[in-house]
Coordinates of C-alpha atoms and ligand atoms in Angstrom, one line a residue:
M1 CA 22.6 -21.3 -1.6
T2 CA 22.8 -19.1 1.5
E3 CA 19.5 -17.8 2.7
E4 CA 20.6 -14.2 1.9
Q5 CA 21.6 -14.9 -1.7
S6 CA 20.2 -12.6 -4.4
A7 CA 17.5 -14.0 -6.7
T8 CA 18.2 -13.6 -10.4
F9 CA 15.4 -12.4 -12.6
D10 CA 15.6 -12.1 -16.4
Y11 CA 16.3 -8.8 -18.0
D12 CA 13.1 -9.3 -20.1
D13 CA 10.9 -10.2 -17.1
D14 CA 8.4 -7.5 -17.2
S15 CA 6.5 -8.7 -14.1
V16 CA 9.1 -7.2 -11.7
A17 CA 9.1 -4.0 -9.8
V18 CA 12.3 -2.1 -10.3
I19 CA 13.5 0.1 -7.4
I20 CA 16.3 2.5 -8.1
G21 CA 18.4 3.0 -4.9
S22 CA 18.6 0.9 -1.7
G23 CA 18.6 3.5 1.0
A24 CA 15.9 4.5 3.5
G25 CA 13.1 4.7 0.9
G26 CA 14.3 2.1 -1.7
G27 CA 15.6 -0.5 0.8
T28 CA 12.4 -0.3 2.9
L29 CA 10.1 -0.5 -0.2
A30 CA 12.1 -3.6 -1.4
H31 CA 11.6 -5.4 1.9
E32 CA 7.9 -4.5 2.1
L33 CA 7.1 -5.5 -1.5
T34 CA 9.1 -8.8 -1.4
S35 CA 7.5 -9.8 1.8
K36 CA 4.1 -9.4 0.0
G37 CA 5.4 -11.9 -2.7
I38 CA 6.2 -9.3 -5.3
K39 CA 9.4 -9.8 -7.4
V40 CA 11.8 -6.9 -7.1
V41 CA 15.0 -5.8 -8.8
V42 CA 17.0 -3.2 -6.9
L43 CA 19.4 -1.2 -8.9
E44 CA 22.0 0.4 -6.7
A45 CA 24.7 2.6 -8.1
G46 CA 27.1 2.0 -5.3
H47 CA 29.1 -1.0 -4.2
H48 CA 28.0 -3.6 -1.6
L49 CA 30.1 -2.7 1.5
T50 CA 29.5 -4.8 4.6
S51 CA 29.9 -3.8 8.2
D52 CA 33.3 -5.6 8.2
D53 CA 34.5 -3.2 5.5
Y54 CA 34.0 0.0 7.4
V55 CA 37.0 1.9 8.6
N56 CA 36.8 3.7 12.0
N57 CA 38.4 6.9 10.5
E58 CA 36.3 9.9 9.5
W59 CA 37.7 10.8 6.2
E60 CA 38.6 7.3 5.1
A61 CA 35.1 6.1 5.9
F62 CA 33.6 9.1 4.1
N63 CA 35.7 8.4 1.0
Q64 CA 34.6 4.8 1.1
M65 CA 30.9 5.5 1.4
A66 CA 30.0 9.0 0.0
W67 CA 28.6 9.9 -3.4
L68 CA 31.7 11.6 -4.8
D69 CA 30.7 11.8 -8.5
P70 CA 30.9 15.5 -9.6
R71 CA 28.0 17.8 -8.8
T72 CA 27.9 21.6 -9.0
T73 CA 26.3 24.3 -6.9
S74 CA 25.0 27.8 -7.3
G75 CA 23.0 30.3 -5.3
S76 CA 23.7 32.5 -2.2
W77 CA 24.3 29.6 0.3
R78 CA 27.7 29.4 1.8
L79 CA 28.2 25.9 0.5
A80 CA 28.5 27.2 -3.0
R81 CA 31.8 28.8 -1.8
D82 CA 33.0 26.3 0.8
F83 CA 32.2 23.0 -0.9
P84 CA 31.2 23.9 -4.6
N85 CA 31.3 20.2 -5.7
L86 CA 29.8 18.7 -2.5
P87 CA 26.4 20.2 -2.0
A88 CA 25.3 17.1 -0.2
W89 CA 26.6 14.4 2.1
I90 CA 25.0 11.3 0.6
V91 CA 26.1 7.7 0.4
K92 CA 26.6 5.7 -2.8
A93 CA 26.5 2.1 -1.5
V94 CA 24.0 -0.6 -0.7
G95 CA 22.0 0.7 2.2
G96 CA 22.3 4.3 0.9
T97 CA 22.7 7.1 3.4
T98 CA 21.2 4.9 6.2
T99 CA 24.6 3.5 6.5
H100 CA 26.0 6.9 7.4
W101 CA 23.0 8.3 9.2
S102 CA 23.1 9.0 12.9
G103 CA 19.7 7.7 14.0
A104 CA 17.4 10.6 15.3
T105 CA 13.8 9.5 14.6
P106 CA 11.3 12.2 15.6
R107 CA 7.9 12.3 13.9
F108 CA 6.4 15.2 12.0
K109 CA 3.9 17.2 14.1
A110 CA 0.3 17.5 12.9
H111 CA 0.6 21.1 11.8
E112 CA 3.8 20.4 9.8
F113 CA 1.7 18.4 7.3
K114 CA -0.5 21.4 6.9
A115 CA 2.2 24.2 6.6
R116 CA 0.3 26.3 4.1
S117 CA -2.9 26.4 6.2
T118 CA -1.1 26.9 9.4
Y119 CA 1.6 29.4 8.4
G120 CA -0.6 31.2 5.8
R121 CA 1.0 32.8 2.8
I122 CA 4.7 33.6 3.2
E123 CA 6.2 35.8 0.6
G124 CA 8.7 33.9 -1.6
A125 CA 7.8 30.5 -0.2
N126 CA 6.0 27.9 -2.3
L127 CA 4.2 26.4 0.7
A128 CA 1.5 23.8 0.2
D129 CA -0.3 21.3 2.5
W130 CA 0.6 17.7 2.2
P131 CA -2.2 15.6 0.8
I132 CA -2.0 13.4 3.9
S133 CA -2.2 14.2 7.6
L134 CA -0.5 12.9 10.7
E135 CA -3.5 10.8 11.3
D136 CA -3.0 9.1 8.0
L137 CA 0.6 8.4 8.6
A138 CA 0.4 7.5 12.3
P139 CA -0.1 3.7 11.9
Y140 CA 2.9 3.7 9.5
Y141 CA 5.0 5.7 11.9
D142 CA 4.3 2.9 14.4
K143 CA 5.5 0.3 11.9
A144 CA 8.6 2.4 11.0
E145 CA 9.5 2.9 14.6
K146 CA 9.2 -0.9 15.3
K147 CA 11.2 -1.7 12.2
I148 CA 14.0 0.7 13.2
G149 CA 13.7 -0.1 16.9
S150 CA 13.5 3.5 17.8
T151 CA 14.4 4.0 21.5
H152 CA 11.7 5.5 23.8
R153 CA 9.1 4.0 21.5
H154 CA 7.0 0.8 21.8
G155 CA 8.9 -0.4 24.9
R156 CA 12.4 0.2 23.6
P157 CA 14.6 1.5 26.3
P158 CA 16.5 4.7 26.0
L159 CA 20.2 5.0 25.3
P160 CA 22.4 6.0 28.2
A161 CA 23.4 9.7 28.5
N162 CA 26.9 10.5 27.2
N163 CA 28.9 13.5 28.3
N164 CA 27.8 15.6 25.3
Y165 CA 24.1 14.9 26.2
K166 CA 24.7 15.6 29.9
V167 CA 26.0 19.1 29.1
L168 CA 23.0 19.7 26.6
A169 CA 20.5 18.5 29.2
A170 CA 21.9 20.5 32.0
G171 CA 21.9 23.7 29.8
A172 CA 18.4 22.9 28.6
E173 CA 17.2 22.6 32.2
K174 CA 18.8 26.0 33.1
L175 CA 17.0 27.6 30.1
G176 CA 13.7 26.3 31.3
Y177 CA 13.2 23.8 28.5
R178 CA 11.1 20.8 29.5
H179 CA 11.4 18.3 26.6
Y180 CA 14.8 16.7 26.2
A181 CA 16.0 13.1 26.1
T182 CA 18.5 10.8 24.5
G183 CA 16.0 9.8 21.8
P184 CA 14.0 8.6 19.9
Y185 CA 17.0 7.1 18.2
G186 CA 17.6 4.3 15.7
T187 CA 20.4 2.5 17.6
N188 CA 19.7 -0.4 20.0
A189 CA 20.2 0.2 23.7
E190 CA 19.6 -3.5 24.2
P191 CA 19.6 -6.3 21.6
Y192 CA 16.6 -6.1 19.3
D193 CA 15.6 -7.6 16.0
E194 CA 18.8 -9.7 15.5
R195 CA 21.0 -6.6 16.1
P196 CA 23.1 -6.2 19.2
A197 CA 23.2 -3.3 21.7
S198 CA 25.4 -0.3 21.0
I199 CA 28.9 -0.6 22.2
Q200 CA 29.0 3.3 22.4
D201 CA 32.2 3.4 20.4
G202 CA 31.4 6.8 18.9
F203 CA 31.7 5.6 15.3
N204 CA 28.2 5.6 14.1
F205 CA 28.7 8.1 11.2
Q206 CA 31.4 5.8 10.0
G207 CA 29.2 2.9 9.0
D208 CA 28.8 1.1 12.4
K209 CA 30.8 -2.1 12.4
N210 CA 28.7 -3.3 15.3
K211 CA 25.3 -3.4 13.5
S212 CA 23.5 -1.9 16.5
K213 CA 22.3 1.0 14.3
W214 CA 19.4 0.3 12.0
S215 CA 20.1 0.7 8.3
T216 CA 18.6 -0.9 5.2
L217 CA 22.0 -2.6 4.7
V218 CA 21.8 -4.6 8.0
S219 CA 18.0 -4.9 8.3
E220 CA 15.7 -4.4 5.3
I221 CA 17.9 -5.7 2.5
P222 CA 18.9 -9.0 4.2
K223 CA 15.3 -9.6 5.1
A224 CA 14.2 -9.0 1.6
L225 CA 16.9 -11.3 0.3
R226 CA 15.6 -14.0 2.6
T227 CA 12.2 -14.0 0.8
G228 CA 13.9 -15.2 -2.4
K229 CA 12.1 -12.4 -4.2
L230 CA 14.9 -9.8 -4.4
D231 CA 17.4 -9.5 -7.2
L232 CA 19.9 -7.0 -5.7
R233 CA 22.3 -5.5 -8.3
P234 CA 25.0 -3.3 -6.8
N235 CA 27.3 -1.2 -9.0
S236 CA 24.3 -0.6 -11.3
Q237 CA 23.5 3.0 -12.0
A238 CA 20.2 3.8 -13.7
V239 CA 20.6 6.3 -16.5
Q240 CA 17.2 6.4 -18.1
I241 CA 13.6 5.2 -17.5
T242 CA 11.9 4.4 -20.7
H243 CA 8.1 4.4 -21.5
T244 CA 5.6 3.0 -24.0
P245 CA 4.0 5.3 -26.6
E246 CA 1.0 5.4 -24.3
G247 CA 3.1 6.9 -21.5
L248 CA 3.6 4.0 -19.1
V249 CA 7.1 3.2 -17.9
D250 CA 8.3 -0.1 -19.2
S251 CA 12.1 -0.5 -18.5
V252 CA 15.1 1.0 -16.8
L253 CA 18.4 1.4 -18.6
Y254 CA 21.4 1.1 -16.4
V255 CA 25.2 0.8 -16.5
D256 CA 26.3 -2.4 -14.8
A257 CA 29.4 -3.4 -12.8
D258 CA 31.2 -4.1 -16.1
G259 CA 30.3 -0.7 -17.6
E260 CA 27.8 -2.4 -20.0
L261 CA 24.4 -0.7 -20.7
Q262 CA 21.6 -3.1 -19.7
R263 CA 17.8 -2.8 -20.0
Q264 CA 15.6 -4.2 -17.2
R265 CA 12.0 -4.5 -18.1
A266 CA 9.5 -3.5 -15.4
R267 CA 5.9 -3.5 -14.5
V268 CA 6.4 -0.8 -11.9
V269 CA 9.4 1.6 -11.4
A270 CA 10.1 3.3 -8.1
V271 CA 12.8 6.0 -7.9
A272 CA 14.6 6.3 -4.6
G273 CA 17.9 7.9 -5.4
N274 CA 17.7 10.7 -2.8
S275 CA 16.5 14.1 -3.7
I276 CA 19.3 15.1 -6.0
E277 CA 19.6 11.9 -8.1
T278 CA 15.9 11.3 -8.2
P279 CA 15.0 14.4 -10.1
R280 CA 18.2 14.2 -12.2
L281 CA 17.2 10.7 -13.4
M282 CA 13.7 11.8 -14.2
M283 CA 15.0 14.8 -16.1
L284 CA 17.4 12.5 -18.0
S285 CA 14.4 10.4 -19.0
G286 CA 12.7 13.2 -20.8
S287 CA 11.2 12.4 -24.3
P288 CA 9.0 14.0 -26.9
L289 CA 6.0 12.8 -24.8
F290 CA 7.6 14.2 -21.6
P291 CA 9.7 17.1 -23.0
D292 CA 10.5 18.7 -19.6
G293 CA 11.4 15.4 -17.9
L294 CA 9.4 12.3 -16.9
A295 CA 6.2 13.1 -15.0
N296 CA 6.9 16.8 -15.0
S297 CA 3.8 18.3 -16.5
S298 CA 3.6 20.5 -13.4
G299 CA 7.1 22.0 -13.9
Q300 CA 7.7 21.3 -10.3
L301 CA 10.3 18.5 -10.8
G302 CA 13.6 19.5 -9.2
R303 CA 12.0 22.6 -7.6
N304 CA 11.3 23.2 -3.9
Y305 CA 14.6 21.7 -2.9
M306 CA 14.9 21.8 0.9
R307 CA 17.8 20.8 3.2
H308 CA 16.6 21.9 6.6
T309 CA 17.8 25.0 8.4
T310 CA 20.9 23.9 10.1
G311 CA 24.1 25.1 11.7
S312 CA 26.0 24.0 14.8
V313 CA 27.1 25.5 18.1
F314 CA 30.3 24.3 19.6
A315 CA 31.1 25.5 23.1
K316 CA 34.3 25.4 25.1
F317 CA 34.4 24.4 28.8
D318 CA 37.1 24.3 31.4
Q319 CA 36.6 20.6 31.9
P320 CA 36.9 17.7 29.4
V321 CA 33.6 16.7 27.7
N322 CA 35.0 14.2 25.2
M323 CA 31.9 14.7 23.0
Y324 CA 32.9 11.9 20.6
R325 CA 32.1 9.2 23.1
G326 CA 28.8 7.4 22.8
E327 CA 26.1 7.8 20.2
T328 CA 26.8 11.0 18.2
M329 CA 23.3 12.5 18.1
A330 CA 21.5 10.7 20.9
G331 CA 20.3 13.9 22.5
V332 CA 17.5 16.1 21.5
V333 CA 15.8 19.2 22.9
S334 CA 12.3 19.6 21.4
D335 CA 10.9 22.8 23.0
E336 CA 11.7 25.0 20.0
S337 CA 10.0 22.6 17.5
R338 CA 6.7 24.3 18.1
H339 CA 5.2 26.8 15.7
D340 CA 5.2 30.2 17.5
R341 CA 5.3 33.4 15.4
D342 CA 6.4 35.4 18.4
R343 CA 9.9 34.2 17.8
G344 CA 9.9 36.0 14.4
F345 CA 9.6 33.1 12.1
A346 CA 7.2 30.3 11.0
G347 CA 7.8 26.7 12.0
G348 CA 10.2 25.3 14.5
Y349 CA 13.5 23.5 15.1
Y350 CA 15.3 20.9 17.3
L351 CA 18.6 21.2 19.1
Q352 CA 20.4 17.9 18.9
T353 CA 23.8 16.8 20.2
I354 CA 26.4 16.4 17.6
A355 CA 30.0 15.3 17.8
L356 CA 32.6 15.6 15.1
G357 CA 36.0 14.0 15.3
P358 CA 39.0 16.4 15.2
A359 CA 39.4 15.8 11.4
F360 CA 35.8 16.7 10.5
L361 CA 35.7 19.6 13.0
A362 CA 38.8 21.1 11.3
S363 CA 37.0 20.8 7.9
F364 CA 33.6 22.1 9.0
V365 CA 33.9 24.4 11.9
D366 CA 34.6 27.4 9.8
P367 CA 35.7 26.4 6.3
G368 CA 38.5 28.5 4.9
A369 CA 39.3 29.9 8.3
W370 CA 42.9 30.0 9.5
G371 CA 45.0 31.6 12.3
P372 CA 45.1 31.6 16.1
E373 CA 41.3 31.7 16.7
F374 CA 40.8 28.7 14.5
A375 CA 43.7 26.8 16.0
A376 CA 42.4 27.6 19.5
L377 CA 39.0 25.9 18.5
L378 CA 40.9 22.7 17.7
D379 CA 43.2 22.9 20.7
D380 CA 40.2 22.9 22.9
Y381 CA 38.7 19.8 21.3
A382 CA 38.6 17.6 24.4
N383 CA 36.7 20.4 26.3
T384 CA 34.2 21.0 23.6
A385 CA 30.5 20.2 23.5
G386 CA 28.4 20.4 20.4
L387 CA 24.8 20.7 19.2
W388 CA 23.2 20.8 15.8
I389 CA 20.2 22.8 14.7
V390 CA 17.5 21.0 12.6
G391 CA 14.7 23.2 11.6
E392 CA 12.0 23.6 8.9
D393 CA 13.1 25.5 5.8
M394 CA 10.8 27.1 3.3
P395 CA 10.2 25.4 0.0
Q396 CA 11.1 27.9 -2.8
E397 CA 10.6 27.3 -6.5
S398 CA 14.0 28.9 -7.2
N399 CA 15.8 26.4 -5.0
R400 CA 16.2 23.6 -7.4
V401 CA 18.1 20.7 -9.0
T402 CA 18.7 21.1 -12.7
L403 CA 20.9 19.3 -15.2
N404 CA 24.2 21.1 -15.8
T405 CA 24.9 20.3 -19.4
S406 CA 28.4 21.9 -19.3
A407 CA 29.7 19.2 -16.9
Q408 CA 29.6 15.4 -17.2
D409 CA 30.2 12.6 -14.8
H410 CA 32.3 9.4 -15.5
L411 CA 29.4 8.0 -17.5
G412 CA 29.3 11.1 -19.7
I413 CA 26.0 12.2 -18.3
P414 CA 25.2 15.9 -17.3
V415 CA 25.8 16.4 -13.6
P416 CA 23.1 17.8 -11.3
N417 CA 23.4 21.4 -10.3
V418 CA 22.0 22.3 -6.8
H419 CA 20.9 25.9 -6.5
F420 CA 20.0 27.2 -3.1
G421 CA 19.5 30.4 -1.1
D422 CA 18.1 30.9 2.4
H423 CA 14.6 32.3 2.7
P424 CA 14.4 35.1 5.2
N425 CA 12.4 32.8 7.4
D426 CA 15.3 30.2 7.3
A427 CA 17.8 32.9 8.3
A428 CA 15.7 34.2 11.2
M429 CA 15.2 30.7 12.5
R430 CA 18.9 30.0 12.3
D431 CA 19.8 33.2 14.1
H432 CA 17.3 32.3 16.9
A433 CA 18.7 28.8 17.2
Y434 CA 22.3 30.0 17.3
Q435 CA 21.3 32.4 20.1
Q436 CA 19.5 29.7 22.1
G437 CA 22.4 27.3 21.6
S438 CA 24.9 29.8 23.0
L439 CA 22.6 30.7 25.9
L440 CA 22.1 27.0 26.7
Y441 CA 25.9 26.4 26.9
E442 CA 26.6 29.7 28.7
A443 CA 24.0 28.7 31.3
V444 CA 26.2 25.8 32.4
G445 CA 29.5 27.8 32.3
A446 CA 30.8 27.7 28.7
A447 CA 33.8 30.0 28.3
S448 CA 32.8 30.7 24.7
S449 CA 30.7 29.4 21.9
H450 CA 31.3 29.2 18.2
H451 CA 28.6 29.2 15.4
T452 CA 29.4 26.8 12.7
P453 CA 27.8 27.2 9.2
P454 CA 25.7 24.4 7.6
Y455 CA 27.6 21.3 6.4
P456 CA 27.0 19.7 3.0
S457 CA 23.3 18.8 3.1
T458 CA 22.5 15.6 4.9
H459 CA 18.7 16.1 4.6
N460 CA 17.8 16.5 1.0
L461 CA 14.1 16.9 0.4
G462 CA 11.2 18.1 -1.8
T463 CA 12.3 17.9 -5.5
A464 CA 9.3 15.7 -6.6
R465 CA 6.8 16.9 -4.1
M466 CA 3.4 15.4 -3.1
S467 CA 0.4 17.4 -4.0
E468 CA -3.4 17.1 -4.0
R469 CA -3.6 18.7 -7.5
P470 CA -1.4 17.5 -10.4
E471 CA -0.5 21.1 -11.2
D472 CA 1.1 21.7 -7.8
G473 CA 3.5 18.8 -7.6
V474 CA 4.9 15.6 -9.0
V475 CA 3.4 12.8 -7.0
N476 CA 0.1 12.0 -5.2
A477 CA -0.5 11.0 -1.6
F478 CA 1.1 7.5 -2.3
G479 CA 4.2 8.8 -4.1
Q480 CA 2.6 7.8 -7.4
T481 CA 3.5 10.3 -10.1
H482 CA 0.4 12.3 -11.3
D483 CA 1.4 11.8 -14.9
V484 CA 2.5 8.1 -15.1
K485 CA 0.6 5.7 -13.0
N486 CA 3.2 2.9 -12.8
L487 CA 6.0 5.3 -11.8
F488 CA 6.6 6.1 -8.1
V489 CA 8.9 8.3 -6.1
S490 CA 9.9 6.6 -2.8
D491 CA 12.4 8.8 -1.1
G492 CA 12.6 12.2 0.6
S493 CA 11.9 13.9 -2.8
Q494 CA 8.2 13.4 -2.1
F495 CA 8.2 15.8 0.9
T496 CA 5.7 18.6 0.3
T497 CA 7.4 20.6 3.1
G498 CA 10.3 19.6 5.3
G499 CA 9.0 19.9 8.9
A500 CA 11.6 20.2 11.6
A501 CA 12.0 16.4 12.1
N502 CA 15.0 14.6 10.8
P503 CA 13.4 12.9 7.7
T504 CA 14.3 9.2 7.7
L505 CA 11.5 7.9 9.9
T506 CA 9.0 9.7 7.7
I507 CA 10.7 8.3 4.5
V508 CA 10.4 4.8 6.0
A509 CA 6.8 5.3 7.0
L510 CA 5.9 6.6 3.6
A511 CA 7.6 3.6 1.9
I512 CA 5.7 1.1 4.1
R513 CA 2.4 2.9 3.1
Q514 CA 3.4 3.0 -0.5
A515 CA 4.2 -0.7 -0.6
E516 CA 0.7 -1.5 0.7
Y517 CA -0.8 0.7 -2.1
I518 CA 1.4 -0.8 -4.8
A519 CA 0.5 -4.3 -3.7
G520 CA -3.2 -3.4 -3.7
Q521 CA -3.1 -1.8 -7.1
M522 CA -1.2 -4.8 -8.5
A523 CA -3.7 -7.2 -7.0
A524 CA -6.5 -5.1 -8.6
S525 CA -4.7 -5.1 -11.9
E526 CA -4.5 -1.3 -11.8
L527 CA -0.8 -1.6 -12.3
Ligands
LIG601 C1 26.1 12.1 8.5 C2 24.6 11.9 8.3 C3 23.8 11.8 9.4 C4 22.4 11.7 9.3 N1 21.6 11.6 10.4 C5 20.3 11.4 10.3 C6 19.5 11.3 11.5 O1 20.0 11.3 12.6 N2 18.1 11.1 11.3 C7 17.6 11.2 10.1 O2 16.3 11.1 10.0 N3 18.3 11.3 9.0 C8 19.6 11.4 9.0 N4 20.4 11.5 7.9 C9 19.7 11.6 6.6 C10 19.3 10.2 6.1 O3 20.4 9.4 6.0 C11 18.6 10.4 4.8 O4 17.5 11.3 5.0 C12 18.0 9.1 4.2 O5 19.0 8.1 4.1 C13 17.5 9.4 2.8 O6 16.9 8.3 2.3 P1 16.7 8.2 0.7 O7 16.0 6.9 0.5 O8 16.0 9.4 0.2 O9 18.1 8.2 0.1 P2 19.5 7.4 0.4 O10 19.4 6.7 1.7 O11 20.6 8.3 0.2 O12 19.6 6.3 -0.7 C14 19.7 6.6 -2.1 C15 20.4 5.5 -2.8 O13 20.1 5.6 -4.2 C16 21.3 5.3 -4.9 N5 21.2 5.9 -6.2 C17 21.1 7.2 -6.5 N6 21.0 7.4 -7.8 C18 21.0 6.2 -8.4 C19 20.9 5.7 -9.7 N7 20.7 6.5 -10.8 N8 20.9 4.4 -10.0 C20 21.0 3.5 -8.9 N9 21.2 3.9 -7.6 C21 21.1 5.2 -7.4 C22 22.4 5.9 -4.0 O14 23.7 5.3 -4.3 C23 21.9 5.5 -2.6 O15 22.4 4.3 -2.2 C24 21.8 11.6 8.0 C25 22.6 11.7 6.9 C26 24.0 11.8 7.0 C27 24.8 11.9 5.8

């Protein structure tokens, strides 16, 4: 038996915690619970790719990793027209989207946990304060940063500046910005935690064959396996969570690698399928006791879907930039992440370096565009620098994930529909960020700049949100559902509001905190 072999627990073993999904939330929770001696079964819908399997080719890697089961979209967002079956860019594999992520790891700011109190009432926005504060989460942020090995934190050195960053930093300086750096970032600049230093090969969206980027695939899952307490089941898609007549969850039904329906009994169930699949599964688990979906007495399940206000600016220079070299997003300007109403909107945003290869640039730079202007954008690839906008978007009740009963996936199950439209605050913030991005590049001699619309959503948040009062959300401050005490939500679905920060560090911090709570409740026989 190798030290990383999966344990095998019985289907009828009702002492196990079942975690659905092995990404940022699920993979971290699995490691934390198993290291506390708790038996865990992880059901992961995707296959178990390893770093050796990844292909250094954008579309090939995407097709190998992404969740490509059918989904539908509606609403006024441009994605409903450009990519109607790809609302989100999410991975279906062991390690979840942490295998595809870039690595930016900023923390939320204190006021972002208290958006309703800070921003006041905003027409059309379903704002609420988180039931936790930055102070509550700070010790877990420390732990998450140490786990990930975030650069610039806890003594971890920064990554070197690549060309794309040098252009960003020079422009930021000219604009008078003061807060810019190559991190914090979840890829090693020097060996750390059994992972090597980055080789700066520019392929970190494609799975990272080198393992210098933190993911639950290369870090949390192997560590959990080494405890002997993790039964990892890839190719196992959960289709229903069942409950006792008293309303406690007691098992998960899933379709295994052979297409057989299995039932795994459970003492505790944690759903971490990312913010589209999590509410979908909870809706699929509706019953006479939970007619609107499991743990949905508030009616908020699936609602308040957020995806961050995004967009990119690509600028053309007269010298080569070769933006694809080095770490894709190791460059961040933080000055605009403050809350400052004078700019015409609430909340803030980051400007982060982004580099797409020619194939992705052609697909995303202006979907549907054709002709000389579009061709010129691609012709100038080598001389192009790029940045990405990441800003807080407003939670809206009408932005929501629902079951589309007129379309089924390969298992014959209704697909999720993702409905989204910008709030005026989102649009005002994006316009401001586009303008600042163009000014930044023009300040260092850009010949022209191009505003690229949002890509399929990489940051999916808010569909089972945390709330103080059960009537305002789905889970409490520990991600425990208000309605079912042994059912937890462990991914970005918990977010009450989105903040401006890229979400993964916060998801990991919440999972560490949740594990402590679950272990404590189990020890006290509360679960
Ligand atoms: C290109 C890209 C770049 C990114 N860069 C950054 C970044 O720089 N910084 C940052 O903070 N974030 C980044 N992100 C976002 C980040 O990857 C996600 O926020 C994070 O992984 C979400 O964690 P999660 O636990 O919610 O879900 P995921 O990590 O997506 O994991 C969910 C898992 O659940 C599985 N699953 C779903 N439904 C079921 C089911 N019914 N049964 C069994 N398994 C199921 C899925 O297959 C998947 O493996 C990026 C994402 C992408 C795509």
